[in-house]
mmCIF file of C-alpha atoms in Angstrom:
data_model
loop_
_atom_site.group_PDB
_atom_site.id
_atom_site.type_symbol
_atom_site.label_atom_id
_atom_site.label_comp_id
_atom_site.label_asym_id
_atom_site.label_seq_id
_atom_site.Cartn_x
_atom_site.Cartn_y
_atom_site.Cartn_z
ATOM 1 C CA MET A 1 9.427 -28.281 -19.291
ATOM 2 C CA ASP A 2 12.201 -26.658 -20.711
ATOM 3 C CA LEU A 3 12.994 -24.147 -17.720
ATOM 4 C CA SER A 4 16.660 -23.329 -19.767
ATOM 5 C CA TYR A 5 16.928 -19.506 -20.174
ATOM 6 C CA GLY A 6 18.784 -20.428 -23.806
ATOM 7 C CA PRO A 7 22.282 -19.955 -25.783
ATOM 8 C CA GLU A 8 22.123 -16.105 -25.344
ATOM 9 C CA ALA A 9 21.119 -15.292 -21.939
ATOM 10 C CA GLU A 10 24.220 -18.402 -20.672
ATOM 11 C CA ALA A 11 26.417 -16.000 -22.317
ATOM 12 C CA PHE A 12 25.724 -13.200 -20.652
ATOM 13 C CA ARG A 13 25.474 -14.645 -17.234
ATOM 14 C CA LYS A 14 29.139 -15.185 -18.034
ATOM 15 C CA GLU A 15 29.559 -11.481 -18.305
ATOM 16 C CA VAL A 16 27.739 -11.122 -15.559
ATOM 17 C CA ARG A 17 29.545 -13.812 -13.858
ATOM 18 C CA ALA A 18 33.202 -12.510 -14.290
ATOM 19 C CA PHE A 19 31.660 -8.277 -13.444
ATOM 20 C CA LEU A 20 31.421 -10.325 -10.222
ATOM 21 C CA LYS A 21 35.168 -11.567 -9.643
ATOM 22 C CA THR A 22 36.388 -8.632 -10.126
ATOM 23 C CA ALA A 23 34.590 -6.325 -8.726
ATOM 24 C CA TRP A 24 32.673 -7.603 -5.789
ATOM 25 C CA THR A 25 36.252 -8.662 -3.510
ATOM 26 C CA PRO A 26 34.527 -7.938 0.179
ATOM 27 C CA LYS A 27 38.059 -10.769 1.617
ATOM 28 C CA ASP A 28 40.256 -7.321 0.471
ATOM 29 C CA VAL A 29 38.215 -4.639 1.964
ATOM 30 C CA ASP A 30 38.281 -3.658 5.753
ATOM 31 C CA LYS A 31 36.018 -3.834 8.216
ATOM 32 C CA ALA A 32 35.277 0.223 8.761
ATOM 33 C CA ALA A 33 35.179 0.340 4.704
ATOM 34 C CA MET A 34 33.073 -1.908 3.905
ATOM 35 C CA LYS A 35 30.162 0.520 3.372
ATOM 36 C CA ALA A 36 32.026 2.814 1.038
ATOM 37 C CA PHE A 37 32.782 -0.118 -0.628
ATOM 38 C CA VAL A 38 29.484 -1.614 -1.377
ATOM 39 C CA ALA A 39 28.488 2.081 -2.332
ATOM 40 C CA ALA A 40 31.181 2.113 -4.842
ATOM 41 C CA PHE A 41 30.165 -1.148 -6.414
ATOM 42 C CA ARG A 42 27.005 -0.394 -6.439
ATOM 43 C CA LEU A 43 27.374 2.567 -8.885
ATOM 44 C CA LYS A 44 29.911 -0.071 -10.857
ATOM 45 C CA ALA A 45 27.303 -2.482 -11.061
ATOM 46 C CA THR A 46 25.108 0.364 -12.150
ATOM 47 C CA GLU A 47 27.666 1.723 -14.839
ATOM 48 C CA ALA A 48 27.456 -1.872 -16.438
ATOM 49 C CA GLY A 49 23.472 -2.274 -16.424
ATOM 50 C CA TYR A 50 23.287 -4.899 -13.816
ATOM 51 C CA LEU A 51 21.448 -2.406 -11.075
ATOM 52 C CA TYR A 52 18.588 -0.012 -11.565
ATOM 53 C CA ARG A 53 17.645 -1.111 -14.317
ATOM 54 C CA SER A 54 14.069 -0.031 -14.276
ATOM 55 C CA ILE A 55 15.164 4.160 -12.898
ATOM 56 C CA PRO A 56 16.778 6.678 -16.032
ATOM 57 C CA LYS A 57 19.919 8.154 -16.026
ATOM 58 C CA ALA A 58 18.513 10.750 -15.362
ATOM 59 C CA TYR A 59 17.941 10.512 -12.234
ATOM 60 C CA GLY A 60 20.894 7.705 -11.441
ATOM 61 C CA GLY A 61 19.809 4.441 -12.751
ATOM 62 C CA SER A 62 21.318 2.110 -15.792
ATOM 63 C CA GLU A 63 17.967 3.031 -17.746
ATOM 64 C CA GLN A 64 18.291 -0.580 -19.575
ATOM 65 C CA PRO A 65 14.820 -2.081 -21.702
ATOM 66 C CA ALA A 66 12.921 -4.529 -20.057
ATOM 67 C CA ASP A 67 14.388 -7.990 -20.255
ATOM 68 C CA VAL A 68 12.680 -10.670 -17.959
ATOM 69 C CA ILE A 69 15.792 -13.318 -18.715
ATOM 70 C CA ARG A 70 18.459 -11.002 -18.520
ATOM 71 C CA ALA A 71 16.874 -9.854 -15.008
ATOM 72 C CA GLN A 72 16.830 -12.884 -13.691
ATOM 73 C CA VAL A 73 20.468 -13.875 -14.737
ATOM 74 C CA ILE A 74 21.318 -11.112 -12.637
ATOM 75 C CA ARG A 75 19.771 -11.844 -9.278
ATOM 76 C CA GLU A 76 20.955 -15.627 -9.490
ATOM 77 C CA GLU A 77 24.565 -14.483 -10.017
ATOM 78 C CA PHE A 78 24.084 -11.863 -7.538
ATOM 79 C CA ALA A 79 22.921 -14.192 -4.917
ATOM 80 C CA ARG A 80 25.624 -17.111 -6.136
ATOM 81 C CA ALA A 81 28.383 -14.299 -4.987
ATOM 82 C CA ARG A 82 26.916 -13.118 -2.098
ATOM 83 C CA ALA A 83 26.869 -9.158 -3.979
ATOM 84 C CA PRO A 84 24.232 -6.592 -2.571
ATOM 85 C CA MET A 85 21.216 -5.964 -5.445
ATOM 86 C CA GLU A 86 19.930 -2.441 -4.967
ATOM 87 C CA VAL A 87 19.369 -1.014 -2.092
ATOM 88 C CA ALA A 88 16.433 -2.225 0.049
ATOM 89 C CA GLY A 89 13.316 -1.018 2.135
ATOM 90 C CA ASN A 90 10.121 0.926 1.137
ATOM 91 C CA GLY A 91 11.894 3.298 -0.869
ATOM 92 C CA MET A 92 13.167 0.918 -3.689
ATOM 93 C CA ASN A 93 9.978 -1.833 -3.512
ATOM 94 C CA MET A 94 7.284 0.968 -3.082
ATOM 95 C CA LEU A 95 8.134 3.930 -3.792
ATOM 96 C CA VAL A 96 10.058 4.858 -6.389
ATOM 97 C CA PRO A 97 8.652 2.676 -8.505
ATOM 98 C CA THR A 98 5.598 4.959 -7.885
ATOM 99 C CA LEU A 99 7.446 8.121 -8.317
ATOM 100 C CA LEU A 100 7.996 7.212 -11.627
ATOM 101 C CA GLU A 101 4.605 6.233 -12.592
ATOM 102 C CA ARG A 102 2.386 8.586 -11.174
ATOM 103 C CA GLY A 103 5.270 11.416 -10.298
ATOM 104 C CA SER A 104 5.907 14.774 -11.294
ATOM 105 C CA ALA A 105 9.486 16.001 -12.502
ATOM 106 C CA LEU A 106 10.473 17.808 -9.417
ATOM 107 C CA GLN A 107 9.513 14.598 -7.293
ATOM 108 C CA LYS A 108 11.847 12.638 -9.152
ATOM 109 C CA ASP A 109 14.619 14.915 -9.735
ATOM 110 C CA LEU A 110 14.350 15.645 -5.322
ATOM 111 C CA PHE A 111 13.743 11.394 -3.772
ATOM 112 C CA ILE A 112 14.844 8.906 -6.415
ATOM 113 C CA ARG A 113 18.583 9.473 -6.466
ATOM 114 C CA PRO A 114 18.833 10.226 -2.789
ATOM 115 C CA THR A 115 16.935 6.692 -2.404
ATOM 116 C CA MET A 116 18.863 4.565 -4.306
ATOM 117 C CA ALA A 117 21.981 5.693 -2.000
ATOM 118 C CA GLY A 118 20.515 5.541 1.043
ATOM 119 C CA ASP A 119 20.029 8.621 2.125
ATOM 120 C CA TYR A 120 16.109 8.708 2.571
ATOM 121 C CA ILE A 121 14.641 5.839 4.162
ATOM 122 C CA TRP A 122 11.161 6.106 3.366
ATOM 123 C CA GLY A 123 8.442 4.917 5.992
ATOM 124 C CA GLN A 124 4.641 3.767 4.936
ATOM 125 C CA GLY A 125 2.070 5.522 6.578
ATOM 126 C CA TYR A 126 -1.061 3.814 5.465
ATOM 127 C CA SER A 127 -2.416 2.701 8.831
ATOM 128 C CA GLU A 128 -3.889 4.079 11.434
ATOM 129 C CA PRO A 129 -5.470 2.983 14.606
ATOM 130 C CA GLY A 130 -8.553 1.404 13.087
ATOM 131 C CA THR A 131 -7.803 1.736 10.102
ATOM 132 C CA GLY A 132 -5.763 -1.609 8.965
ATOM 133 C CA SER A 133 -6.845 -3.019 5.623
ATOM 134 C CA ASP A 134 -10.162 -0.631 4.706
ATOM 135 C CA LEU A 135 -7.584 2.259 4.334
ATOM 136 C CA ALA A 136 -10.378 4.414 2.411
ATOM 137 C CA SER A 137 -11.372 5.375 6.517
ATOM 138 C CA VAL A 138 -8.158 6.843 6.714
ATOM 139 C CA ARG A 139 -8.837 10.157 9.783
ATOM 140 C CA THR A 140 -5.497 11.840 9.251
ATOM 141 C CA ARG A 141 -6.033 15.511 8.128
ATOM 142 C CA GLY A 142 -4.070 17.792 5.864
ATOM 143 C CA ASP A 143 -5.118 21.195 5.079
ATOM 144 C CA LEU A 144 -3.357 23.610 2.437
ATOM 145 C CA VAL A 145 -2.825 26.974 3.715
ATOM 146 C CA GLY A 146 -0.367 28.757 1.313
ATOM 147 C CA ASP A 147 2.077 26.455 -0.232
ATOM 148 C CA LYS A 148 1.798 24.231 2.295
ATOM 149 C CA TRP A 149 -0.155 20.702 3.732
ATOM 150 C CA ILE A 150 -1.049 20.987 7.410
ATOM 151 C CA ILE A 151 -0.823 17.648 8.607
ATOM 152 C CA ASN A 152 -2.771 16.494 11.762
ATOM 153 C CA GLY A 153 -3.822 12.645 13.154
ATOM 154 C CA GLN A 154 -1.798 9.304 13.656
ATOM 155 C CA LYS A 155 0.079 6.472 11.577
ATOM 156 C CA ILE A 156 0.737 3.398 13.147
ATOM 157 C CA TRP A 157 2.496 -0.408 12.421
ATOM 158 C CA THR A 158 5.117 2.011 9.792
ATOM 159 C CA SER A 159 8.197 -0.351 9.155
ATOM 160 C CA GLN A 160 11.782 1.192 9.387
ATOM 161 C CA GLY A 161 10.034 4.029 11.707
ATOM 162 C CA GLY A 162 12.752 4.621 13.800
ATOM 163 C CA GLN A 163 15.398 4.915 10.870
ATOM 164 C CA ALA A 164 13.085 6.781 8.577
ATOM 165 C CA THR A 165 13.686 10.535 7.157
ATOM 166 C CA HIS A 166 10.448 10.513 5.365
ATOM 167 C CA MET A 167 6.972 9.284 4.514
ATOM 168 C CA PHE A 168 4.810 8.637 2.016
ATOM 169 C CA ALA A 169 1.371 8.815 3.769
ATOM 170 C CA LEU A 170 -1.960 8.598 2.982
ATOM 171 C CA VAL A 171 -4.047 12.282 3.585
ATOM 172 C CA ARG A 172 -7.105 13.026 3.937
ATOM 173 C CA THR A 173 -7.868 16.508 2.157
ATOM 174 C CA GLU A 174 -11.475 16.872 0.828
ATOM 175 C CA PRO A 175 -13.473 15.697 3.440
ATOM 176 C CA ASP A 176 -16.190 16.965 1.934
ATOM 177 C CA ALA A 177 -15.802 14.244 -0.086
ATOM 178 C CA GLY A 178 -16.271 10.683 -0.507
ATOM 179 C CA LYS A 179 -14.934 8.024 1.091
ATOM 180 C CA HIS A 180 -12.638 6.580 -1.606
ATOM 181 C CA ASP A 181 -12.161 10.296 -3.365
ATOM 182 C CA GLY A 182 -11.217 12.726 -1.021
ATOM 183 C CA ILE A 183 -7.263 11.410 0.406
ATOM 184 C CA SER A 184 -4.374 12.563 -1.066
ATOM 185 C CA TYR A 185 -1.075 10.834 -1.133
ATOM 186 C CA LEU A 186 1.926 13.391 0.643
ATOM 187 C CA LEU A 187 5.159 12.981 1.085
ATOM 188 C CA ILE A 188 6.552 14.517 4.363
ATOM 189 C CA ASP A 189 9.719 15.205 5.734
ATOM 190 C CA LEU A 190 9.934 13.369 9.515
ATOM 191 C CA ASN A 191 12.349 15.212 10.869
ATOM 192 C CA GLN A 192 10.746 18.923 11.564
ATOM 193 C CA PRO A 193 8.737 20.096 14.892
ATOM 194 C CA GLY A 194 4.676 18.505 15.051
ATOM 195 C CA ILE A 195 6.368 15.170 14.665
ATOM 196 C CA THR A 196 6.442 12.466 16.742
ATOM 197 C CA ARG A 197 7.617 9.131 16.226
ATOM 198 C CA ARG A 198 6.886 6.237 19.434
ATOM 199 C CA PRO A 199 8.307 2.956 19.121
ATOM 200 C CA ILE A 200 6.215 -0.213 19.112
ATOM 201 C CA ARG A 201 7.242 -3.046 21.472
ATOM 202 C CA GLN A 202 6.680 -6.239 20.553
ATOM 203 C CA MET A 203 6.663 -10.015 21.921
ATOM 204 C CA THR A 204 9.715 -10.747 20.552
ATOM 205 C CA GLY A 205 11.674 -7.560 22.338
ATOM 206 C CA GLU A 206 12.317 -5.641 19.878
ATOM 207 C CA SER A 207 10.290 -2.179 17.837
ATOM 208 C CA GLY A 208 10.350 -3.357 14.660
ATOM 209 C CA PHE A 209 7.270 -0.631 14.142
ATOM 210 C CA TYR A 210 6.453 2.271 15.268
ATOM 211 C CA GLU A 211 3.963 4.838 15.269
ATOM 212 C CA PHE A 212 4.110 8.697 14.081
ATOM 213 C CA PHE A 213 1.886 11.674 16.108
ATOM 214 C CA PHE A 214 1.521 14.726 13.561
ATOM 215 C CA ASP A 215 0.521 18.015 15.195
ATOM 216 C CA ASN A 216 0.131 20.658 13.015
ATOM 217 C CA ALA A 217 3.143 19.355 10.704
ATOM 218 C CA GLU A 218 3.981 20.927 7.359
ATOM 219 C CA THR A 219 4.751 19.864 3.842
ATOM 220 C CA PRO A 220 5.416 21.785 0.016
ATOM 221 C CA ALA A 221 2.062 21.588 -1.812
ATOM 222 C CA GLU A 222 3.497 20.046 -4.510
ATOM 223 C CA TRP A 223 4.985 17.488 -3.058
ATOM 224 C CA ILE A 224 1.221 15.540 -3.672
ATOM 225 C CA VAL A 225 1.961 12.700 -5.947
ATOM 226 C CA GLY A 226 -1.105 12.388 -8.178
ATOM 227 C CA ASN A 227 -4.051 15.313 -7.869
ATOM 228 C CA ARG A 228 -6.074 16.191 -5.132
ATOM 229 C CA GLY A 229 -8.017 13.318 -3.839
ATOM 230 C CA GLU A 230 -6.667 10.878 -6.493
ATOM 231 C CA GLY A 231 -4.789 9.472 -3.334
ATOM 232 C CA TRP A 232 -7.189 6.050 -2.954
ATOM 233 C CA ASN A 233 -5.516 5.037 -7.244
ATOM 234 C CA VAL A 234 -1.739 6.111 -6.540
ATOM 235 C CA SER A 235 -1.727 3.792 -3.420
ATOM 236 C CA ARG A 236 -2.654 0.693 -5.250
ATOM 237 C CA THR A 237 0.369 1.440 -7.322
ATOM 238 C CA THR A 238 2.302 1.661 -4.475
ATOM 239 C CA LEU A 239 0.270 -1.336 -2.741
ATOM 240 C CA LYS A 240 1.099 -3.482 -6.453
ATOM 241 C CA HIS A 241 4.880 -3.140 -5.900
ATOM 242 C CA GLU A 242 4.738 -4.453 -2.231
ATOM 243 C CA ARG A 243 2.726 -7.377 -3.212
ATOM 244 C CA ALA A 244 5.232 -8.290 -5.710
ATOM 245 C CA SER A 245 8.367 -7.800 -3.743
ATOM 246 C CA ILE A 246 6.640 -10.071 -0.439
ATOM 247 C CA GLY A 247 5.317 -12.765 -2.591
ATOM 248 C CA SER A 248 9.109 -13.189 -3.698
ATOM 249 C CA ALA A 249 9.989 -16.779 -4.311
ATOM 250 C CA ALA A 250 13.169 -16.707 -3.417
ATOM 251 C CA VAL A 251 12.103 -15.540 0.142
ATOM 252 C CA LEU A 252 10.159 -18.767 0.109
ATOM 253 C CA GLY A 253 13.346 -20.971 -1.262
ATOM 254 C CA ASN A 254 15.504 -19.462 1.639
ATOM 255 C CA GLN A 255 13.447 -20.195 4.563
ATOM 256 C CA PHE A 256 12.839 -23.913 3.795
ATOM 257 C CA GLU A 257 16.705 -24.576 3.038
ATOM 258 C CA LYS A 258 17.036 -22.354 6.742
ATOM 259 C CA LEU A 259 14.056 -24.795 7.896
ATOM 260 C CA VAL A 260 16.447 -28.128 6.882
ATOM 261 C CA GLU A 261 19.224 -27.095 8.014
ATOM 262 C CA VAL A 262 17.790 -27.123 11.957
ATOM 263 C CA ALA A 263 15.922 -30.042 11.260
ATOM 264 C CA LYS A 264 19.550 -31.617 11.011
ATOM 265 C CA GLU A 265 21.064 -29.702 13.903
ATOM 266 C CA ALA A 266 18.402 -30.280 16.159
ATOM 267 C CA GLN A 267 18.453 -33.271 18.307
ATOM 268 C CA ARG A 268 15.166 -35.781 18.598
ATOM 269 C CA ASN A 269 15.784 -38.935 20.502
ATOM 270 C CA GLY A 270 19.257 -38.537 19.910
ATOM 271 C CA ARG A 271 19.060 -38.296 17.053
ATOM 272 C CA PRO A 272 19.236 -35.524 14.456
ATOM 273 C CA ALA A 273 15.259 -34.499 13.539
ATOM 274 C CA ILE A 274 15.538 -34.697 10.333
ATOM 275 C CA GLU A 275 15.760 -38.820 10.279
ATOM 276 C CA ASP A 276 12.491 -38.783 12.136
ATOM 277 C CA PRO A 277 9.989 -40.238 8.925
ATOM 278 C CA LEU A 278 8.132 -38.162 10.507
ATOM 279 C CA ILE A 279 9.668 -34.862 10.337
ATOM 280 C CA ARG A 280 11.034 -36.040 6.542
ATOM 281 C CA ASP A 281 7.035 -36.100 5.769
ATOM 282 C CA MET A 282 6.315 -32.962 6.888
ATOM 283 C CA LEU A 283 9.755 -31.304 5.033
ATOM 284 C CA ALA A 284 8.656 -33.149 2.179
ATOM 285 C CA ARG A 285 5.273 -31.545 2.205
ATOM 286 C CA ILE A 286 6.027 -28.448 2.222
ATOM 287 C CA GLU A 287 8.860 -29.088 -0.194
ATOM 288 C CA GLY A 288 5.706 -29.793 -1.999
ATOM 289 C CA TRP A 289 4.776 -26.364 -1.768
ATOM 290 C CA VAL A 290 7.650 -23.912 -2.115
ATOM 291 C CA MET A 291 8.266 -26.069 -5.427
ATOM 292 C CA ALA A 292 5.119 -24.894 -6.646
ATOM 293 C CA HIS A 293 5.484 -21.417 -5.276
ATOM 294 C CA ARG A 294 8.856 -21.179 -7.518
ATOM 295 C CA TYR A 295 7.056 -22.970 -10.623
ATOM 296 C CA SER A 296 4.353 -20.072 -10.577
ATOM 297 C CA SER A 297 6.579 -17.940 -10.483
ATOM 298 C CA TYR A 298 8.559 -18.850 -13.742
ATOM 299 C CA ARG A 299 5.117 -19.458 -15.323
ATOM 300 C CA ILE A 300 4.293 -15.983 -14.485
ATOM 301 C CA MET A 301 8.112 -15.109 -15.789
ATOM 302 C CA SER A 302 7.743 -17.008 -19.055
ATOM 303 C CA HIS A 303 4.498 -15.063 -20.204
ATOM 304 C CA ALA A 304 5.587 -10.961 -19.247
ATOM 305 C CA ILE A 305 8.587 -12.698 -21.675
ATOM 306 C CA ALA A 306 5.705 -13.432 -24.168
ATOM 307 C CA ASP A 307 4.648 -10.038 -23.143
ATOM 308 C CA GLU A 308 1.302 -11.656 -21.741
ATOM 309 C CA ALA A 309 -0.744 -11.716 -19.394
ATOM 310 C CA PRO A 310 -0.437 -14.054 -16.314
ATOM 311 C CA GLY A 311 -3.961 -14.094 -15.333
ATOM 312 C CA SER A 312 -5.318 -14.737 -11.836
ATOM 313 C CA VAL A 313 -1.697 -16.969 -10.478
ATOM 314 C CA SER A 314 -0.358 -13.651 -10.361
ATOM 315 C CA LEU A 315 -2.749 -12.181 -7.233
ATOM 316 C CA MET A 316 -2.034 -15.755 -5.499
ATOM 317 C CA MET A 317 1.098 -15.245 -5.243
ATOM 318 C CA LYS A 318 1.582 -13.125 -2.159
ATOM 319 C CA LEU A 319 -1.365 -15.546 0.202
ATOM 320 C CA VAL A 320 0.199 -18.453 -0.862
ATOM 321 C CA LEU A 321 3.835 -17.697 0.520
ATOM 322 C CA THR A 322 2.073 -16.661 2.928
ATOM 323 C CA GLU A 323 0.482 -19.673 4.340
ATOM 324 C CA ILE A 324 3.858 -21.603 3.106
ATOM 325 C CA GLY A 325 5.725 -18.975 6.002
ATOM 326 C CA HIS A 326 2.925 -19.991 8.407
ATOM 327 C CA ASP A 327 3.459 -23.990 7.737
ATOM 328 C CA ILE A 328 7.382 -23.822 7.903
ATOM 329 C CA ALA A 329 7.206 -21.594 10.872
ATOM 330 C CA ARG A 330 4.256 -24.538 12.412
ATOM 331 C CA ALA A 331 7.491 -26.875 11.587
ATOM 332 C CA ALA A 332 10.495 -25.374 12.478
ATOM 333 C CA GLN A 333 8.498 -24.607 16.007
ATOM 334 C CA GLU A 334 7.696 -28.774 16.286
ATOM 335 C CA ILE A 335 10.692 -29.423 15.030
ATOM 336 C CA ILE A 336 12.826 -26.626 17.519
ATOM 337 C CA GLY A 337 10.297 -28.506 20.605
ATOM 338 C CA GLU A 338 10.290 -26.730 23.803
ATOM 339 C CA ASP A 339 13.411 -24.549 23.076
ATOM 340 C CA ALA A 340 11.330 -22.877 20.852
ATOM 341 C CA LEU A 341 9.939 -21.604 24.178
ATOM 342 C CA LEU A 342 13.117 -19.609 25.550
ATOM 343 C CA GLU A 343 13.386 -15.954 25.393
ATOM 344 C CA PRO A 344 16.289 -14.762 23.499
ATOM 345 C CA GLU A 345 18.975 -13.181 25.607
ATOM 346 C CA SER A 346 18.822 -9.611 24.811
ATOM 347 C CA ALA A 347 15.315 -7.769 23.396
ATOM 348 C CA GLY A 348 15.678 -8.892 18.907
ATOM 349 C CA SER A 349 18.329 -11.235 19.562
ATOM 350 C CA LYS A 350 18.056 -14.395 17.123
ATOM 351 C CA GLY A 351 19.310 -15.861 20.144
ATOM 352 C CA ARG A 352 22.304 -18.825 20.002
ATOM 353 C CA GLY A 353 21.343 -22.499 18.154
ATOM 354 C CA PRO A 354 17.336 -22.979 17.634
ATOM 355 C CA GLU A 355 16.392 -20.356 19.165
ATOM 356 C CA LYS A 356 17.713 -18.391 16.647
ATOM 357 C CA TRP A 357 14.090 -19.192 15.214
ATOM 358 C CA LEU A 358 12.756 -16.989 17.797
ATOM 359 C CA ASP A 359 11.368 -14.625 15.671
ATOM 360 C CA GLN A 360 10.862 -16.411 12.351
ATOM 361 C CA ILE A 361 8.110 -17.956 14.524
ATOM 362 C CA MET A 362 6.380 -15.344 16.371
ATOM 363 C CA GLY A 363 7.124 -12.647 13.033
ATOM 364 C CA SER A 364 5.264 -15.646 10.521
ATOM 365 C CA LEU A 365 1.831 -13.889 11.904
ATOM 366 C CA GLY A 366 2.632 -10.425 10.493
ATOM 367 C CA ASN A 367 2.524 -11.482 6.559
ATOM 368 C CA SER A 368 -0.907 -11.992 6.606
ATOM 369 C CA ILE A 369 -1.396 -8.541 7.570
ATOM 370 C CA ALA A 370 1.255 -6.668 5.514
ATOM 371 C CA GLY A 371 0.499 -5.999 2.177
ATOM 372 C CA GLY A 372 -3.216 -6.543 2.848
ATOM 373 C CA THR A 373 -4.480 -8.881 4.839
ATOM 374 C CA THR A 374 -5.334 -12.310 3.820
ATOM 375 C CA ASN A 375 -9.324 -12.044 3.265
ATOM 376 C CA ILE A 376 -8.469 -9.268 1.483
ATOM 377 C CA GLN A 377 -6.188 -10.854 -0.361
ATOM 378 C CA ARG A 378 -8.414 -14.102 -0.550
ATOM 379 C CA ASN A 379 -11.260 -10.758 -2.041
ATOM 380 C CA ILE A 380 -9.064 -10.187 -4.673
ATOM 381 C CA ILE A 381 -9.054 -13.259 -6.100
ATOM 382 C CA ALA A 382 -12.482 -13.979 -6.334
ATOM 383 C CA GLU A 383 -13.554 -11.080 -7.418
ATOM 384 C CA ARG A 384 -11.223 -9.817 -9.977
ATOM 385 C CA GLY A 385 -9.341 -13.344 -10.854
ATOM 386 C CA LEU A 386 -12.390 -15.042 -10.612
ATOM 387 C CA GLY A 387 -15.198 -12.775 -10.963
ATOM 388 C CA LEU A 388 -17.322 -13.014 -8.660
ATOM 389 C CA PRO A 389 -19.300 -10.808 -6.824
ATOM 390 C CA ARG A 390 -18.825 -8.356 -4.402
ATOM 391 C CA ASP A 391 -18.585 -9.534 -0.887
ATOM 392 C CA PHE A 392 -21.063 -6.732 0.798
ATOM 393 C CA PRO A 393 -20.576 -6.196 4.404
ATOM 394 C CA ALA A 394 -23.852 -8.132 6.104
ATOM 395 C CA GLU A 395 -25.769 -4.850 7.404
ATOM 396 C CA HIS A 396 -25.711 -3.749 3.451
ATOM 397 C CA SER A 397 -27.188 -6.922 2.556
ATOM 398 C CA LYS A 398 -30.230 -6.963 4.244
#
């Protein structure tokens, strides 16, 4: 198996590395000026063609041709230099790609550039009480009155909800239409009367998720992505990008490296835990899965380079990542032992030493829900990947 990228890619790597050496100099920057320095760096990197490559220049991107290998080289070299990539979050990972595919010219003008700059922070308004994986059951109502949508209802489990300035939401606008046909995809400014946000306290003490209440909230009529009643199809575009970001092989690699570190730090019978044969066997088994996931991502990348469909493997990446994440969390709990029961010093604190794993252990279950539950992922693999018949609910099979 040849995993080299070839001489052209290695020449490009030297170019990227030289740019980073001169442009990314955080040691020379005062802490108070770091935010402005990062913003200026991202602008330079975009002008050089390294960031926001898929975004047209008209919206502030570098508008580069699609090149899977160059994109991978950029990710590797930025990670090596510990340099920031694009602004993270729902906006860049989910909404902007959706707007580029499905949004109007006005929406692209209004939202893409401020989202890239981090001025607009987006919450996802999909889930509702009693409506999680079955998104077609949303009940939040949108009524078009004049040139505005009037919104009433509730959304829950919104990540970044405390900082969010805007929301992309599924709203029922055609109450008499079919379950999937009556939903629209609306963009909402959250800083207005009629919207109440409330933190959801988690067992870790943090409030990483919020619930939102809409009481005659408003949004302009033209802030609908796609046509009325097409929100279900638009949302599938967004979920495609969400699952791709969740299923990143780099995430698993970083988690496993941290697991090995904690195995070196923790003590078992007066010696580092990593010297215990049972711990080493457990780490080796997990590393095998991590490597399999990584090489599967290389396979997907190879198909993309050849402009070929990768097949069913692309549907499996998020599910496999979730399962491996559970294994890593269980292994960390086994290695840390009773220290895993210690409560952090304050809500949201990462704690000291092994205690820093508390959030990872408790939060690992969240990926079983994010981007579609594990059961939903298995249904997608079975139906779309393997061509199996749809698994109808029991009451439909009578």
